[in-house]
C-alpha cells in the first residue's frame, strides 16, 4: 500500500520542485507595502458545452457558431509561458485540460510539469467543470470536484493543488457550495455574478470581499473568504487583447503615429484607481481574459508585458505608488490575507441573481426539465456502479467505464448543462454522452448481480438486467414476457420500503419473493396521458405494483409470472399492440431516441384543445404588429458584454421563423395522418383500456367529477373546484391546482423589453392563469389509490397515496405546451394550504441545507423589486417547505426546479417552460424544446410530506427520493421459477445500518477505497461509527482522513483565520426576520475526537477517508 497516493510520481519524478523552483503561495510576487498592488491575472473561461458541444469547443469546430477552440488555447498558452518566465496563467476546467493533456507529446508534458512546478501555470477551481449552483445536487458537486482534482493531483502532485474556488460565471451562488469548498480545503472563493442591487450596495460600502459562513451547524469550519470580482470576469474596458476583441494594442514605437503608451497607461491607471476605492486592501485583481480567450495567447502576453512594463516605469518616475505584476487568484488571495483586513460577514446565499430590474435569472432553475431529470438518474446509476465495483470485488478492467460515467456526470454539472441554458443541439449531445456512459457502466452492475446470483461475476449470465424507462412506464423485458425477474438495488446504507411499479401488459400476475412467498400486488392501468407521451415506445398498458422491503446496500430479486391470459381480451389487445410495435424501438436504447425527429407517432398529436376562454386572458401580440414586423422588430441586444453575439441576432430570427413554420406544418401533417389512419392505427387511450378491462377494481370514472380516496389518515376529495387533500387529526388541508404564466416577449433592447427565456423568467402577467378540469377518475386499490385529473392545455395529474407510506405522490404529464396563439408559457403547480406561514418559506441549498426565504425581501440589502413573481423564485434542488407553529407542508422534487410561496399557505413549483423568444443572454435560441417533432412532453412527480415533527428530517426523506432504489428487469421466459430459486436472489453487503449516517461515497480509489460518511442525524447529534461494522465483506486495515475532495490529507490543510466585523448569528434561519433571535454563534472548537475504533461525526459533517482494506468472506 502506497500512502503517497496523493500526487504519486509516475516513474520519473516530474513533480518535486527542483532547487530554486517554487509553486503555490511561495511562488507569488510579494505585494509592496504602501503601494497599490495590481494583480494581472491572465485567464480563459472555457464552458464545458454551451453554444457548441464539448468536443466542438475542444477541437474548434463549428466556428461559425462561436470562434472557440480549447486545444489551441492550451497549445498557445503553454508556448507563451515557456517564452517568458514572468508570465503566468490559470486554468480552471479539468474536463478540457485532461483531454488536452492526454494528447500531448512527452516533450510538451515535461514542459507543462515544469511550468506547474514553477507556479507559472496554476490551477484554480480544478473541478471537472465549473458547476452550476442552483440545479446541482451536493453529491454530484462533490463527485465532480473529486474527479477533476484527482486528475490534477495524480498528474502534478501538490503544486497543482488549487487554493481558490473560481465560480465566476454561475448565475447565483449557493450557501452549500461555500460550505463544501471550505470542507475541500480551499482558502477562498471568487464570484463573478451577484445581484445588481447587492453589488451596488457592496461597492458603496466596500463589502465586495467578505467572510461567508457556509453552514451554521458546521460553524467556523465552514467559513470561507469570498471575493466578488469588480467586472465579472472581464478585463477593464478597452484592455482585451484577443483575436475575439477589437481593442487597441499598446503601441510603444515613439516614431509611430499610432504611439499610445502614455494614453493607454493613463486610462489603465484611472481604472484601477477607481476599482481600488471599492476594496479594503491595497490589492486589486484584474481578470485579463474572457470566454474562450487566448486562442492566440501572444496577442495577450505581448500587450500585457508592455502594459506592466510601461505602467511600472511611469509609476516609478512619478512616484505613483502603484505596481503591476503577473499574478494568480491564489496570489491575490494571499496578498489580501497578508494585509489582514476586517471582513464583513454573510450567512445567507446569492439567490436569486438579477442582472437588471427586469432580468431575474430564475427561469433556468426549471429550464429543460427532462435533461434535469436525466442528470439525476445519472447520479443514481453512478453511485450504484461505484458501490458495486467495490462491494462485489469486481475486476479492475471495469474502471474505464466507471471513469466514463464520472466524466459524463462532471460535464452535466456545468453551468450551461444541468441549467438548461445551452443550445438544443448541445443538450442532445449531453444526453448522448450521459446515456452512453450509463449504458457502458452498467456492465459493472450486471457483473455484480451475476456474482451474487451465481457466485461468479464473469460466468455467462442467466439474466439480462435490462435498464427500464420507468419514468415513462415502459420496459421491454417486463412487457414482452410472460415471466420475468425484477431486480432492485438499494444504494442507501439504511433499509427502505419501496412501492415498485413495473410496466406490463394487461393480465393477471403473481409476484414471488426470493423465499417463494407470493407478495400482495396490484395491477393498475396506465393513464392515457402517459400512454400518449410522444417519446414513449412501449406495449405496456398497465403497471404492476408491489412493495419491496429492502435492506441497506442490498439487491433483491422478484420473480413475476403472468398467471392467466384473458384470451378474448388479449386477442384484441395484441392486435392493437402489434400495430404499435411497428415503431417500437429498442426500449433499452433509453434516451437515445428521445429527441429524434420522428413524425409517425400517432399518439403524439399536438392536442388541439387549447382553451379559447383562457386565450382571451392572455395578452396578444399587438394587433398592429403583423408577423413579419414581429420578426423585424426582434432585436437581440445582449447587454452581457461577455457573451459573444455578433451576427447571431439575425440568425436567431431566421431560426425562430423556421421553427414556427415547422411547428405549424407538423401539426397539420399529424392532423392529416390521424384523419387517414385512425382505423388502422388505433390510439389506445385510457377509455379504450377501461372498455377492454373486465376488472371492476381498476378504474371508476365519475360523471359528476366528485370522487374521494383515503389511506393512512390521508383523505383526498375532488370536485369541480379541484383536489383537496386533508390530513386527518391535524388541522391541515391543501388544494392542488395548475396554472401557467404567459411568457413576456420584448425586443430585449431595453431592460423593460426583456423576453422570458432559457435564463430569465419573466411572466407577462401579475397573476397566473388557472387551468380548468376536463375530467376525473379514481382508482382504489390495496397498495395504491389515486385520483386522475385531466386539465385544459395538456395537463394531466395523478394524486397517489400508498398503503405503507404517509406521503402523497403527485405525478403529472405536461405538454405539448400549446403555442398556437404565439405565446410562450410557463407551467406551475400550486399547493394552497390553510397553513399560515406569514411570508416565510424554506428552500434547500443543493439538496443539503435548508435556507429561509422571505417574500419581497433580501437579508443583506433593501430590495426594490420590479418583477414580483420572478424575483421571489428560488432554486429548489430537492425540497421546499412552508411552516406554521404546528404544521409543516413540504414537497420533495424529483429534479431541480424553481419554486416560491407567493401567498400565505402556498407552495408553487415550476414544472415546464416553452418559450418562443430568446432572452438575449447569449444562447441565441428560444427555449422551445421539441421531441418527435412536437413540443416536449414532460412527466414528473413531487412527493408531498404533510405531517412531520420537524423540517430537519427533510434531508433523510429527500435522500430516499434522491437515491431511490434502482430497478432492472430480465426476461425469464426460459428460466423456470424452480431454477430461479437455485440462484441467490437476495443479498445485502451491509453488516448493519448505522442510525443517522449516510454512506455518501463508496468507490474504488487507486488500490484503495474512498469512503465518505455524512451525519444526517435529525436531532443534530454527533454519531459514532465503527467503520468495520458497516460492510460485511470488507475488513479495514488502515484509514487516513482527507479533505472533502480526497486530494489532500486533512492534517496538511490549515484553515486561515480572518478578522471579521461582529459575530455570526447561531442560526441564520432563526434570526432572519426575527429581531429577538439573533443569538450569536459560539465559535469555540468542540472536542468531539475520535475514540478508539470509533469515528465521531459531528452534526451535518461529512468525513472523507482513504481506506486500505481486504475482502473477507
Ligand atoms: Zn460560462
PDB file of N, CA, C and O and ligand atoms in Angstrom, residues 45-50 93 130 168-171 193 233 291-292 414-416 643, ligand 1:
ATOM      1  N   UNK A  45     -12.136  31.546 -19.918  1.00  0.00           N
ATOM      2  CA  UNK A  45     -13.315  30.873 -19.362  1.00  0.00           C
ATOM      3  C   UNK A  45     -13.862  29.935 -20.428  1.00  0.00           C
ATOM      4  O   UNK A  45     -14.425  30.380 -21.415  1.00  0.00           O
ATOM      5  N   UNK A  46     -13.664  28.635 -20.196  1.00  0.00           N
ATOM      6  CA  UNK A  46     -13.988  27.658 -21.240  1.00  0.00           C
ATOM      7  C   UNK A  46     -15.189  26.805 -20.815  1.00  0.00           C
ATOM      8  O   UNK A  46     -15.048  25.833 -20.067  1.00  0.00           O
ATOM      9  N   UNK A  47     -16.356  27.195 -21.312  1.00  0.00           N
ATOM     10  CA  UNK A  47     -17.574  26.463 -20.966  1.00  0.00           C
ATOM     11  C   UNK A  47     -17.503  25.031 -21.480  1.00  0.00           C
ATOM     12  O   UNK A  47     -17.219  24.800 -22.658  1.00  0.00           O
ATOM     13  N   UNK A  48     -17.824  24.109 -20.610  1.00  0.00           N
ATOM     14  CA  UNK A  48     -17.818  22.691 -20.998  1.00  0.00           C
ATOM     15  C   UNK A  48     -19.155  22.404 -21.705  1.00  0.00           C
ATOM     16  O   UNK A  48     -20.024  21.711 -21.206  1.00  0.00           O
ATOM     17  N   UNK A  49     -19.281  23.024 -22.881  1.00  0.00           N
ATOM     18  CA  UNK A  49     -20.530  22.964 -23.658  1.00  0.00           C
ATOM     19  C   UNK A  49     -21.400  24.173 -23.376  1.00  0.00           C
ATOM     20  O   UNK A  49     -21.575  24.572 -22.233  1.00  0.00           O
ATOM     21  N   UNK A  50     -21.894  24.790 -24.437  1.00  0.00           N
ATOM     22  CA  UNK A  50     -22.869  25.887 -24.289  1.00  0.00           C
ATOM     23  C   UNK A  50     -23.530  26.130 -25.650  1.00  0.00           C
ATOM     24  O   UNK A  50     -24.570  25.561 -25.943  1.00  0.00           O
ATOM     25  N   UNK A  93     -11.000  24.424 -15.979  1.00  0.00           N
ATOM     26  CA  UNK A  93     -11.886  23.290 -16.277  1.00  0.00           C
ATOM     27  C   UNK A  93     -11.054  22.046 -16.582  1.00  0.00           C
ATOM     28  O   UNK A  93     -10.494  21.897 -17.662  1.00  0.00           O
ATOM     29  N   UNK A 130     -17.049  23.908 -14.177  1.00  0.00           N
ATOM     30  CA  UNK A 130     -17.421  24.932 -13.202  1.00  0.00           C
ATOM     31  C   UNK A 130     -18.919  24.766 -12.967  1.00  0.00           C
ATOM     32  O   UNK A 130     -19.737  25.217 -13.755  1.00  0.00           O
ATOM     33  N   UNK A 168     -16.902  32.015 -11.384  1.00  0.00           N
ATOM     34  CA  UNK A 168     -17.044  33.373 -11.890  1.00  0.00           C
ATOM     35  C   UNK A 168     -18.213  33.565 -12.835  1.00  0.00           C
ATOM     36  O   UNK A 168     -18.591  34.675 -13.117  1.00  0.00           O
ATOM     37  N   UNK A 169     -18.788  32.472 -13.325  1.00  0.00           N
ATOM     38  CA  UNK A 169     -19.879  32.635 -14.287  1.00  0.00           C
ATOM     39  C   UNK A 169     -21.232  32.094 -13.824  1.00  0.00           C
ATOM     40  O   UNK A 169     -22.258  32.534 -14.338  1.00  0.00           O
ATOM     41  N   UNK A 170     -21.309  31.148 -12.891  1.00  0.00           N
ATOM     42  CA  UNK A 170     -22.634  30.651 -12.478  1.00  0.00           C
ATOM     43  C   UNK A 170     -23.568  31.792 -12.063  1.00  0.00           C
ATOM     44  O   UNK A 170     -23.123  32.816 -11.548  1.00  0.00           O
ATOM     45  N   UNK A 171     -24.847  31.531 -12.280  1.00  0.00           N
ATOM     46  CA  UNK A 171     -25.850  32.612 -12.203  1.00  0.00           C
ATOM     47  C   UNK A 171     -26.491  32.654 -10.826  1.00  0.00           C
ATOM     48  O   UNK A 171     -27.683  32.421 -10.661  1.00  0.00           O
ATOM     49  N   UNK A 193     -20.803  36.887 -10.612  1.00  0.00           N
ATOM     50  CA  UNK A 193     -22.150  37.436 -10.768  1.00  0.00           C
ATOM     51  C   UNK A 193     -22.877  37.509  -9.438  1.00  0.00           C
ATOM     52  O   UNK A 193     -23.064  36.513  -8.757  1.00  0.00           O
ATOM     53  N   UNK A 233     -15.832  38.686 -14.949  1.00  0.00           N
ATOM     54  CA  UNK A 233     -14.504  38.108 -15.152  1.00  0.00           C
ATOM     55  C   UNK A 233     -13.829  38.707 -16.372  1.00  0.00           C
ATOM     56  O   UNK A 233     -12.967  38.100 -16.994  1.00  0.00           O
ATOM     57  N   UNK A 291     -14.490  34.579 -22.240  1.00  0.00           N
ATOM     58  CA  UNK A 291     -14.934  33.313 -22.810  1.00  0.00           C
ATOM     59  C   UNK A 291     -14.022  32.895 -23.971  1.00  0.00           C
ATOM     60  O   UNK A 291     -13.930  33.596 -24.975  1.00  0.00           O
ATOM     61  N   UNK A 292     -13.360  31.769 -23.806  1.00  0.00           N
ATOM     62  CA  UNK A 292     -12.542  31.157 -24.864  1.00  0.00           C
ATOM     63  C   UNK A 292     -11.466  32.098 -25.409  1.00  0.00           C
ATOM     64  O   UNK A 292     -11.101  32.024 -26.577  1.00  0.00           O
ATOM     65  N   UNK A 414     -21.945  21.254 -15.272  1.00  0.00           N
ATOM     66  CA  UNK A 414     -21.510  22.549 -15.804  1.00  0.00           C
ATOM     67  C   UNK A 414     -22.662  23.562 -15.822  1.00  0.00           C
ATOM     68  O   UNK A 414     -23.815  23.192 -15.986  1.00  0.00           O
ATOM     69  N   UNK A 415     -22.310  24.836 -15.691  1.00  0.00           N
ATOM     70  CA  UNK A 415     -23.354  25.859 -15.544  1.00  0.00           C
ATOM     71  C   UNK A 415     -24.092  26.195 -16.841  1.00  0.00           C
ATOM     72  O   UNK A 415     -24.894  27.134 -16.838  1.00  0.00           O
ATOM     73  N   UNK A 416     -23.835  25.457 -17.908  1.00  0.00           N
ATOM     74  CA  UNK A 416     -24.730  25.524 -19.064  1.00  0.00           C
ATOM     75  C   UNK A 416     -25.252  24.146 -19.429  1.00  0.00           C
ATOM     76  O   UNK A 416     -25.733  23.939 -20.542  1.00  0.00           O
ATOM     77  N   UNK A 643     -20.894  37.644 -23.470  1.00  0.00           N
ATOM     78  CA  UNK A 643     -21.424  36.616 -24.340  1.00  0.00           C
ATOM     79  C   UNK A 643     -21.255  37.053 -25.789  1.00  0.00           C
ATOM     80  O   UNK A 643     -21.742  38.095 -26.194  1.00  0.00           O
TER      81      UNK A 643
HETATM   82 ZN1  LIG B   1     -19.697  30.019 -18.525  1.00  0.00          ZN
END
